[in-house]
Tab-separated table of C-alpha atoms in Angstrom:
chain	number	residue	atom	x	y	z
A	1	MET	CA	-14.377	-16.477	-26.527
A	2	LYS	CA	-17.353	-18.043	-28.339
A	3	ASP	CA	-16.270	-16.297	-31.557
A	4	VAL	CA	-12.711	-17.571	-31.127
A	5	ALA	CA	-13.953	-21.105	-30.434
A	6	ALA	CA	-16.137	-21.055	-33.568
A	7	ALA	CA	-13.324	-19.713	-35.754
A	8	ALA	CA	-10.857	-22.317	-34.454
A	9	GLY	CA	-13.383	-25.192	-34.509
A	10	VAL	CA	-12.936	-25.974	-30.809
A	11	SER	CA	-15.007	-25.676	-27.630
A	12	VAL	CA	-15.146	-22.566	-25.414
A	13	GLY	CA	-13.521	-24.703	-22.694
A	14	THR	CA	-10.521	-25.309	-24.948
A	15	VAL	CA	-10.161	-21.564	-25.536
A	16	SER	CA	-10.298	-21.050	-21.775
A	17	ASN	CA	-7.558	-23.638	-21.306
A	18	VAL	CA	-5.352	-21.956	-23.903
A	19	LEU	CA	-5.705	-18.694	-21.963
A	20	ASN	CA	-5.358	-20.043	-18.443
A	21	ARG	CA	-3.923	-23.587	-18.558
A	22	PRO	CA	-2.050	-23.860	-21.889
A	23	GLU	CA	-0.153	-26.951	-20.767
A	24	ARG	CA	-3.438	-28.904	-21.000
A	25	VAL	CA	-3.816	-28.215	-24.732
A	26	SER	CA	-1.826	-29.833	-27.530
A	27	GLY	CA	0.556	-27.611	-29.447
A	28	ARG	CA	-1.416	-27.974	-32.697
A	29	THR	CA	-4.746	-27.011	-31.105
A	30	ARG	CA	-3.128	-24.169	-29.161
A	31	ALA	CA	-1.690	-22.749	-32.390
A	32	LYS	CA	-5.136	-22.883	-34.073
A	33	VAL	CA	-6.751	-21.005	-31.172
A	34	GLN	CA	-3.986	-18.393	-31.048
A	35	GLN	CA	-4.274	-17.840	-34.803
A	36	ALA	CA	-8.035	-17.298	-34.435
A	37	MET	CA	-7.383	-14.784	-31.628
A	38	ARG	CA	-4.995	-12.818	-33.837
A	39	GLU	CA	-7.390	-12.790	-36.808
A	40	LEU	CA	-10.339	-11.675	-34.654
A	41	GLY	CA	-8.316	-9.156	-32.590
A	42	PHE	CA	-9.261	-10.944	-29.379
A	43	VAL	CA	-8.000	-9.346	-26.126
A	44	ARG	CA	-8.688	-11.060	-22.818
A	45	ASN	CA	-10.857	-9.098	-20.359
A	46	GLU	CA	-8.356	-9.192	-17.493
A	47	SER	CA	-10.628	-7.227	-15.142
A	48	ALA	CA	-13.396	-9.799	-15.490
A	49	ARG	CA	-10.941	-12.665	-15.034
A	50	GLN	CA	-9.569	-11.092	-11.863
A	51	LEU	CA	-13.067	-10.491	-10.533
A	52	ARG	CA	-13.914	-14.181	-10.972
A	53	ALA	CA	-10.591	-15.338	-9.565
A	54	GLY	CA	-10.714	-12.892	-6.672
A	55	GLN	CA	-7.044	-11.996	-7.164
A	56	SER	CA	-5.347	-9.176	-9.071
A	57	ARG	CA	-2.151	-9.582	-11.081
A	58	VAL	CA	-1.088	-6.005	-10.301
A	59	LEU	CA	1.169	-4.441	-7.680
A	60	ALA	CA	1.393	-0.687	-7.107
A	61	TYR	CA	4.281	1.481	-5.997
A	62	VAL	CA	3.377	4.910	-4.611
A	63	MET	CA	6.650	6.823	-4.779
A	64	LEU	CA	7.413	10.073	-2.998
A	65	ASP	CA	8.914	12.036	-5.908
A	66	ALA	CA	9.059	10.827	-9.514
A	67	THR	CA	11.617	13.517	-10.409
A	68	ASN	CA	14.190	11.940	-8.059
A	69	PRO	CA	16.168	9.133	-9.770
A	70	PHE	CA	16.475	7.378	-6.408
A	71	PHE	CA	12.810	6.373	-6.543
A	72	THR	CA	12.889	5.291	-10.186
A	73	ASP	CA	15.834	3.033	-9.313
A	74	VAL	CA	13.772	1.541	-6.471
A	75	ALA	CA	10.905	1.034	-8.928
A	76	GLN	CA	13.215	-0.901	-11.266
A	77	GLY	CA	14.023	-3.290	-8.428
A	78	ILE	CA	10.306	-3.799	-7.805
A	79	GLU	CA	9.717	-4.486	-11.500
A	80	ASP	CA	12.574	-7.030	-11.578
A	81	VAL	CA	10.749	-9.163	-9.020
A	82	ALA	CA	7.247	-8.586	-10.403
A	83	GLU	CA	8.252	-9.508	-13.947
A	84	ALA	CA	9.717	-12.811	-12.771
A	85	VAL	CA	6.318	-13.885	-11.403
A	86	ASP	CA	4.211	-12.392	-14.228
A	87	LEU	CA	2.864	-9.408	-12.287
A	88	ALA	CA	2.383	-5.867	-13.555
A	89	VAL	CA	3.397	-2.765	-11.572
A	90	PHE	CA	1.429	0.487	-11.426
A	91	ILE	CA	3.621	3.504	-10.631
A	92	CYS	CA	1.972	6.376	-8.714
A	93	ASN	CA	3.681	9.658	-7.767
A	94	SER	CA	2.448	11.365	-4.595
A	95	ASP	CA	4.725	14.370	-5.286
A	96	GLN	CA	5.300	14.630	-1.511
A	97	ARG	CA	1.622	15.626	-1.064
A	98	ALA	CA	-0.346	13.772	1.607
A	99	GLU	CA	-3.741	14.458	0.010
A	100	ARG	CA	-2.577	13.099	-3.345
A	101	GLU	CA	-1.150	10.027	-1.645
A	102	ARG	CA	-4.476	9.311	0.097
A	103	SER	CA	-6.329	9.708	-3.202
A	104	TYR	CA	-4.081	7.113	-4.814
A	105	LEU	CA	-4.532	4.713	-1.896
A	106	THR	CA	-8.317	4.984	-2.187
A	107	ARG	CA	-8.220	4.195	-5.904
A	108	LEU	CA	-5.812	1.308	-5.459
A	109	LYS	CA	-8.074	-0.152	-2.782
A	110	GLU	CA	-11.004	0.111	-5.197
A	111	GLN	CA	-8.965	-1.595	-7.932
A	112	ARG	CA	-8.228	-4.536	-5.597
A	113	VAL	CA	-4.523	-4.573	-6.452
A	114	GLN	CA	-2.602	-7.525	-5.043
A	115	GLY	CA	-0.527	-5.248	-2.841
A	116	VAL	CA	0.852	-1.738	-2.370
A	117	LEU	CA	4.439	-0.647	-1.889
A	118	ILE	CA	4.735	2.930	-0.714
A	119	THR	CA	7.288	5.519	0.312
A	120	PRO	CA	4.849	7.553	2.399
A	121	VAL	CA	4.796	11.223	3.257
A	122	ASP	CA	3.917	10.090	6.787
A	123	PRO	CA	4.407	6.401	7.699
A	124	GLN	CA	1.946	6.852	10.597
A	125	ASP	CA	-0.914	7.944	8.299
A	126	PRO	CA	-4.091	5.974	9.260
A	127	ALA	CA	-4.834	5.530	5.540
A	128	LEU	CA	-2.080	2.916	5.408
A	129	ASP	CA	-3.692	0.907	8.217
A	130	ASP	CA	-7.067	1.227	6.514
A	131	LEU	CA	-5.651	-0.328	3.359
A	132	ALA	CA	-4.351	-3.316	5.332
A	133	LEU	CA	-7.668	-3.677	7.170
A	134	HIS	CA	-9.358	-4.114	3.782
A	135	GLY	CA	-7.067	-7.045	3.010
A	136	THR	CA	-4.509	-5.296	0.812
A	137	PRO	CA	-0.909	-6.086	1.851
A	138	VAL	CA	1.269	-2.992	2.363
A	139	VAL	CA	5.073	-2.675	2.467
A	140	ILE	CA	6.703	0.602	3.497
A	141	VAL	CA	9.739	1.443	1.339
A	142	ASP	CA	12.629	3.672	2.485
A	143	ARG	CA	11.034	4.273	5.880
A	144	THR	CA	10.804	2.294	9.093
A	145	VAL	CA	7.482	1.731	10.875
A	146	ALA	CA	6.766	1.463	14.562
A	147	GLY	CA	5.095	-1.583	16.081
A	148	GLY	CA	5.754	-3.981	13.193
A	149	ARG	CA	2.219	-3.506	11.877
A	150	CYS	CA	3.435	-4.156	8.318
A	151	CYS	CA	6.661	-4.988	6.504
A	152	SER	CA	9.199	-2.261	5.852
A	153	VAL	CA	12.461	-1.974	3.948
A	154	ALA	CA	14.770	0.946	4.664
A	155	VAL	CA	18.323	2.178	5.069
A	156	ASP	CA	19.638	3.387	8.432
A	157	ASP	CA	19.379	7.112	7.669
A	158	VAL	CA	20.573	8.201	11.104
A	159	LEU	CA	23.772	6.262	10.489
A	160	GLY	CA	23.970	7.707	6.968
A	161	GLY	CA	23.793	11.265	8.262
A	162	ARG	CA	26.462	10.474	10.816
A	163	LEU	CA	28.757	8.927	8.180
A	164	ALA	CA	28.507	12.106	6.101
A	165	ALA	CA	29.284	14.448	9.015
A	166	ASP	CA	32.010	12.175	10.398
A	167	HIS	CA	33.738	12.299	7.020
A	168	LEU	CA	33.742	16.108	7.048
A	169	LEU	CA	34.914	16.271	10.667
A	170	ASP	CA	37.744	13.861	9.857
A	171	LEU	CA	38.799	16.245	7.077
A	172	GLY	CA	39.114	19.057	9.634
A	173	HIS	CA	35.917	20.998	8.985
A	174	GLU	CA	34.523	22.843	12.004
A	175	ARG	CA	31.625	24.795	10.482
A	176	ILE	CA	29.288	22.244	8.895
A	177	ALA	CA	25.859	22.941	7.422
A	178	PHE	CA	22.934	20.567	6.972
A	179	VAL	CA	20.942	21.381	3.827
A	180	GLY	CA	17.507	19.793	3.614
A	181	GLY	CA	13.788	19.958	4.129
A	182	PRO	CA	10.926	20.061	4.664
A	183	GLU	CA	11.197	18.782	8.228
A	184	ARG	CA	8.003	16.705	7.908
A	185	ILE	CA	9.842	14.199	5.682
A	186	GLY	CA	11.209	11.460	7.924
A	187	GLN	CA	14.356	10.856	5.874
A	188	VAL	CA	15.323	14.524	6.316
A	189	ARG	CA	14.810	14.367	10.084
A	190	ASP	CA	16.826	11.166	10.438
A	191	ARG	CA	19.751	12.340	8.306
A	192	ARG	CA	19.905	15.638	10.174
A	193	GLU	CA	19.766	13.777	13.489
A	194	GLY	CA	22.680	11.595	12.410
A	195	ALA	CA	24.765	14.634	11.496
A	196	GLY	CA	24.019	16.070	14.945
A	197	HIS	CA	25.136	12.817	16.595
A	198	ALA	CA	28.476	13.105	14.801
A	199	LEU	CA	29.078	16.583	16.209
A	200	VAL	CA	28.220	15.487	19.743
A	201	ALA	CA	30.522	12.464	19.457
A	202	ALA	CA	33.307	14.851	18.390
A	203	GLY	CA	32.812	16.926	21.550
A	204	ARG	CA	30.825	19.645	19.827
A	205	SER	CA	27.325	20.947	20.430
A	206	ARG	CA	24.440	19.732	18.275
A	207	GLU	CA	23.539	23.413	17.835
A	208	ASP	CA	26.852	23.943	15.992
A	209	LEU	CA	25.234	22.337	12.958
A	210	VAL	CA	24.150	25.195	10.660
A	211	VAL	CA	20.699	24.230	9.363
A	212	VAL	CA	19.773	25.546	5.914
A	213	GLU	CA	16.185	24.380	5.481
A	214	THR	CA	14.681	23.862	2.029
A	215	GLU	CA	11.064	23.579	0.895
A	216	ALA	CA	11.726	20.499	-1.229
A	217	LEU	CA	14.463	18.015	-2.104
A	218	THR	CA	15.196	19.436	-5.558
A	219	VAL	CA	18.055	20.876	-7.589
A	220	ALA	CA	16.376	24.298	-7.586
A	221	GLU	CA	16.153	24.284	-3.788
A	222	GLY	CA	19.817	23.264	-3.640
A	223	ARG	CA	20.738	26.283	-5.736
A	224	GLY	CA	18.722	28.506	-3.424
A	225	ALA	CA	20.532	27.053	-0.416
A	226	GLY	CA	23.825	27.799	-2.146
A	227	ALA	CA	22.885	31.437	-2.580
A	228	ARG	CA	21.995	31.689	1.111
A	229	ILE	CA	25.273	30.107	2.195
A	230	ALA	CA	27.214	32.438	-0.120
A	231	GLY	CA	25.445	35.390	1.501
A	232	MET	CA	26.667	34.496	5.005
A	233	ALA	CA	29.562	36.404	6.569
A	234	ARG	CA	32.824	34.769	5.539
A	235	ARG	CA	34.052	34.248	9.109
A	236	THR	CA	30.887	32.321	10.023
A	237	ARG	CA	30.115	30.735	6.657
A	238	PRO	CA	30.154	26.891	6.684
A	239	THR	CA	33.141	25.283	5.015
A	240	ALA	CA	31.233	22.034	4.387
A	241	ALA	CA	27.669	20.857	3.851
A	242	VAL	CA	25.769	17.613	4.350
A	243	CYS	CA	22.816	17.549	1.957
A	244	ALA	CA	19.678	15.506	2.573
A	245	ASN	CA	19.839	14.072	-0.950
A	246	ASP	CA	21.914	14.221	-4.121
A	247	LEU	CA	19.565	16.565	-5.992
A	248	LEU	CA	20.078	19.232	-3.327
A	249	ALA	CA	23.820	18.582	-3.390
A	250	LEU	CA	23.974	18.907	-7.188
A	251	GLY	CA	22.017	22.172	-7.046
A	252	LEU	CA	24.336	23.461	-4.330
A	253	LEU	CA	27.334	22.489	-6.459
A	254	GLN	CA	25.881	24.285	-9.498
A	255	GLU	CA	25.338	27.473	-7.505
A	256	CYS	CA	28.860	27.358	-6.088
A	257	VAL	CA	30.312	27.052	-9.599
A	258	SER	CA	28.201	29.960	-10.872
A	259	LEU	CA	29.236	32.175	-7.918
A	260	GLY	CA	32.917	31.319	-8.139
A	261	ILE	CA	32.948	29.377	-4.859
A	262	SER	CA	35.550	26.624	-5.151
A	263	VAL	CA	34.424	23.081	-4.329
A	264	PRO	CA	35.883	21.617	-2.186
A	265	ASP	CA	38.403	24.370	-1.265
A	266	ASP	CA	35.765	26.888	-0.125
A	267	LEU	CA	32.882	24.473	0.451
A	268	ALA	CA	33.032	20.679	0.667
A	269	ILE	CA	29.777	18.916	-0.227
A	270	VAL	CA	28.359	15.492	0.669
A	271	GLY	CA	25.137	14.258	-0.939
A	272	TYR	CA	22.899	11.321	-0.092
A	273	ASP	CA	21.594	8.395	-2.237
A	274	ASP	CA	24.517	8.148	-4.699
A	275	ILE	CA	22.321	8.355	-7.789
A	276	ASP	CA	24.066	7.862	-11.142
A	277	PHE	CA	24.363	11.620	-11.684
A	278	ALA	CA	26.518	11.933	-8.541
A	279	ALA	CA	29.595	10.317	-10.083
A	280	ALA	CA	28.923	12.050	-13.420
A	281	ALA	CA	28.806	15.616	-12.009
A	282	ALA	CA	31.315	18.235	-13.229
A	283	VAL	CA	32.946	17.829	-9.812
A	284	PRO	CA	32.165	14.198	-8.902
A	285	LEU	CA	30.002	14.208	-5.790
A	286	THR	CA	30.832	12.518	-2.505
A	287	SER	CA	27.630	10.776	-1.425
A	288	VAL	CA	26.121	8.307	1.026
A	289	ARG	CA	25.169	5.273	-1.041
A	290	GLN	CA	21.894	3.403	-0.598
A	291	PRO	CA	21.232	0.006	-2.277
A	292	ARG	CA	18.406	1.511	-4.310
A	293	ARG	CA	17.483	-1.395	-6.564
A	294	GLN	CA	17.925	-3.907	-3.741
A	295	LEU	CA	15.477	-1.895	-1.646
A	296	GLY	CA	12.871	-2.344	-4.363
A	297	ARG	CA	13.579	-6.032	-4.893
A	298	THR	CA	13.400	-6.858	-1.188
A	299	ALA	CA	10.200	-4.864	-0.721
A	300	ALA	CA	8.508	-6.607	-3.655
A	301	GLU	CA	9.547	-10.052	-2.377
A	302	LEU	CA	8.052	-9.294	1.045
A	303	LEU	CA	4.821	-8.016	-0.537
A	304	ILE	CA	4.372	-11.055	-2.755
A	305	ASP	CA	5.083	-13.367	0.194
A	306	GLU	CA	2.412	-11.633	2.262
A	307	ALA	CA	-0.099	-11.861	-0.591
A	308	THR	CA	0.503	-15.578	-1.220
A	309	ASN	CA	1.829	-17.124	1.998
A	310	PRO	CA	-0.713	-17.779	4.782
A	311	TYR	CA	2.177	-18.134	7.256
A	312	HIS	CA	3.747	-14.791	6.363
A	313	ARG	CA	5.272	-12.791	9.224
A	314	HIS	CA	6.040	-9.099	8.952
A	315	GLN	CA	9.705	-8.129	8.715
A	316	GLN	CA	11.543	-4.823	9.157
A	317	VAL	CA	14.614	-4.958	6.923
A	318	LEU	CA	17.278	-2.311	7.551
A	319	PHE	CA	20.220	-1.926	5.161
A	320	THR	CA	23.519	-0.244	6.068
A	321	PRO	CA	24.553	2.851	4.060
A	322	GLU	CA	28.069	3.420	2.725
A	323	LEU	CA	29.956	6.673	2.194
A	324	VAL	CA	31.540	7.033	-1.266
A	325	ALA	CA	34.210	9.761	-1.257
A	326	ARG	CA	34.792	11.703	-4.477
A	327	ALA	CA	36.114	15.106	-5.554
A	328	THR	CA	33.666	17.361	-3.660
A	329	THR	CA	35.527	16.479	-0.442
A	330	ARG	CA	39.224	16.030	0.119
A	331	GLN	CA	41.867	16.234	2.819
A	332	ARG	CA	42.309	19.788	4.069
């Protein structure tokens, strides 16, 4: 800053004002200082500025799975809000691994970020409470939290699972599978629970739901589930499947096509999330839609309010899902 001040023929205080309070400096002087910065290759030391100010200009989003377009859509919503208030967003991918998630949380705490948005492997993990205890605001994204200990933004996944199964029951399907896993992921448990509720409400047993568990929520696991369903005896094979997300559903659809199983004549398929690829599939996918970008925007607004508003009160925002029927299901 001293070098810039000397080159521009102004005081160090004027350079500081150009950087931090430009409205206090005349346009002519500001242009001289900015020209000197360009000629000298000056870059502000943001870390030092934040250390003096005691406040970071960075938010972080710890997403569950960077390969799933659902989470990148949520991240875009977060960035929409952050950009409007001149904040940067760090994107971290836990890859559904609790130990990796905790490692990220430790580093973010050390970096003194302004706040953390997270879709956690386990929303009850004590590491989340520890972050808040150190003064870092936390908002849980795509999961609900018990006790209102922090803000959360989610979609009613139990209702979403029920909407998917209700749709298949209304079409006359009696043997319905639920494809998803691992069970430790809360969204999977809730969506499966909702599908079970639909069967009970239709006078069936919850145990009638054929569970095809997967190790991850990926296209490859969906293809594997398809092979297992194809290998079942025809008289007991499900005629429809509720998938825990669209990637599984797309993998299941791919496997059906490769094995000559007609969709939806032999197997009707419902996905979950309604990512862009759902409508663009070779057989457009019926899916339960979540307001992905709105989830991110709402979560970021709550986080910024907590970081800047001394009267902030935690909120648990729950959006309602919507079933979008396409070609992978139809009237039987």
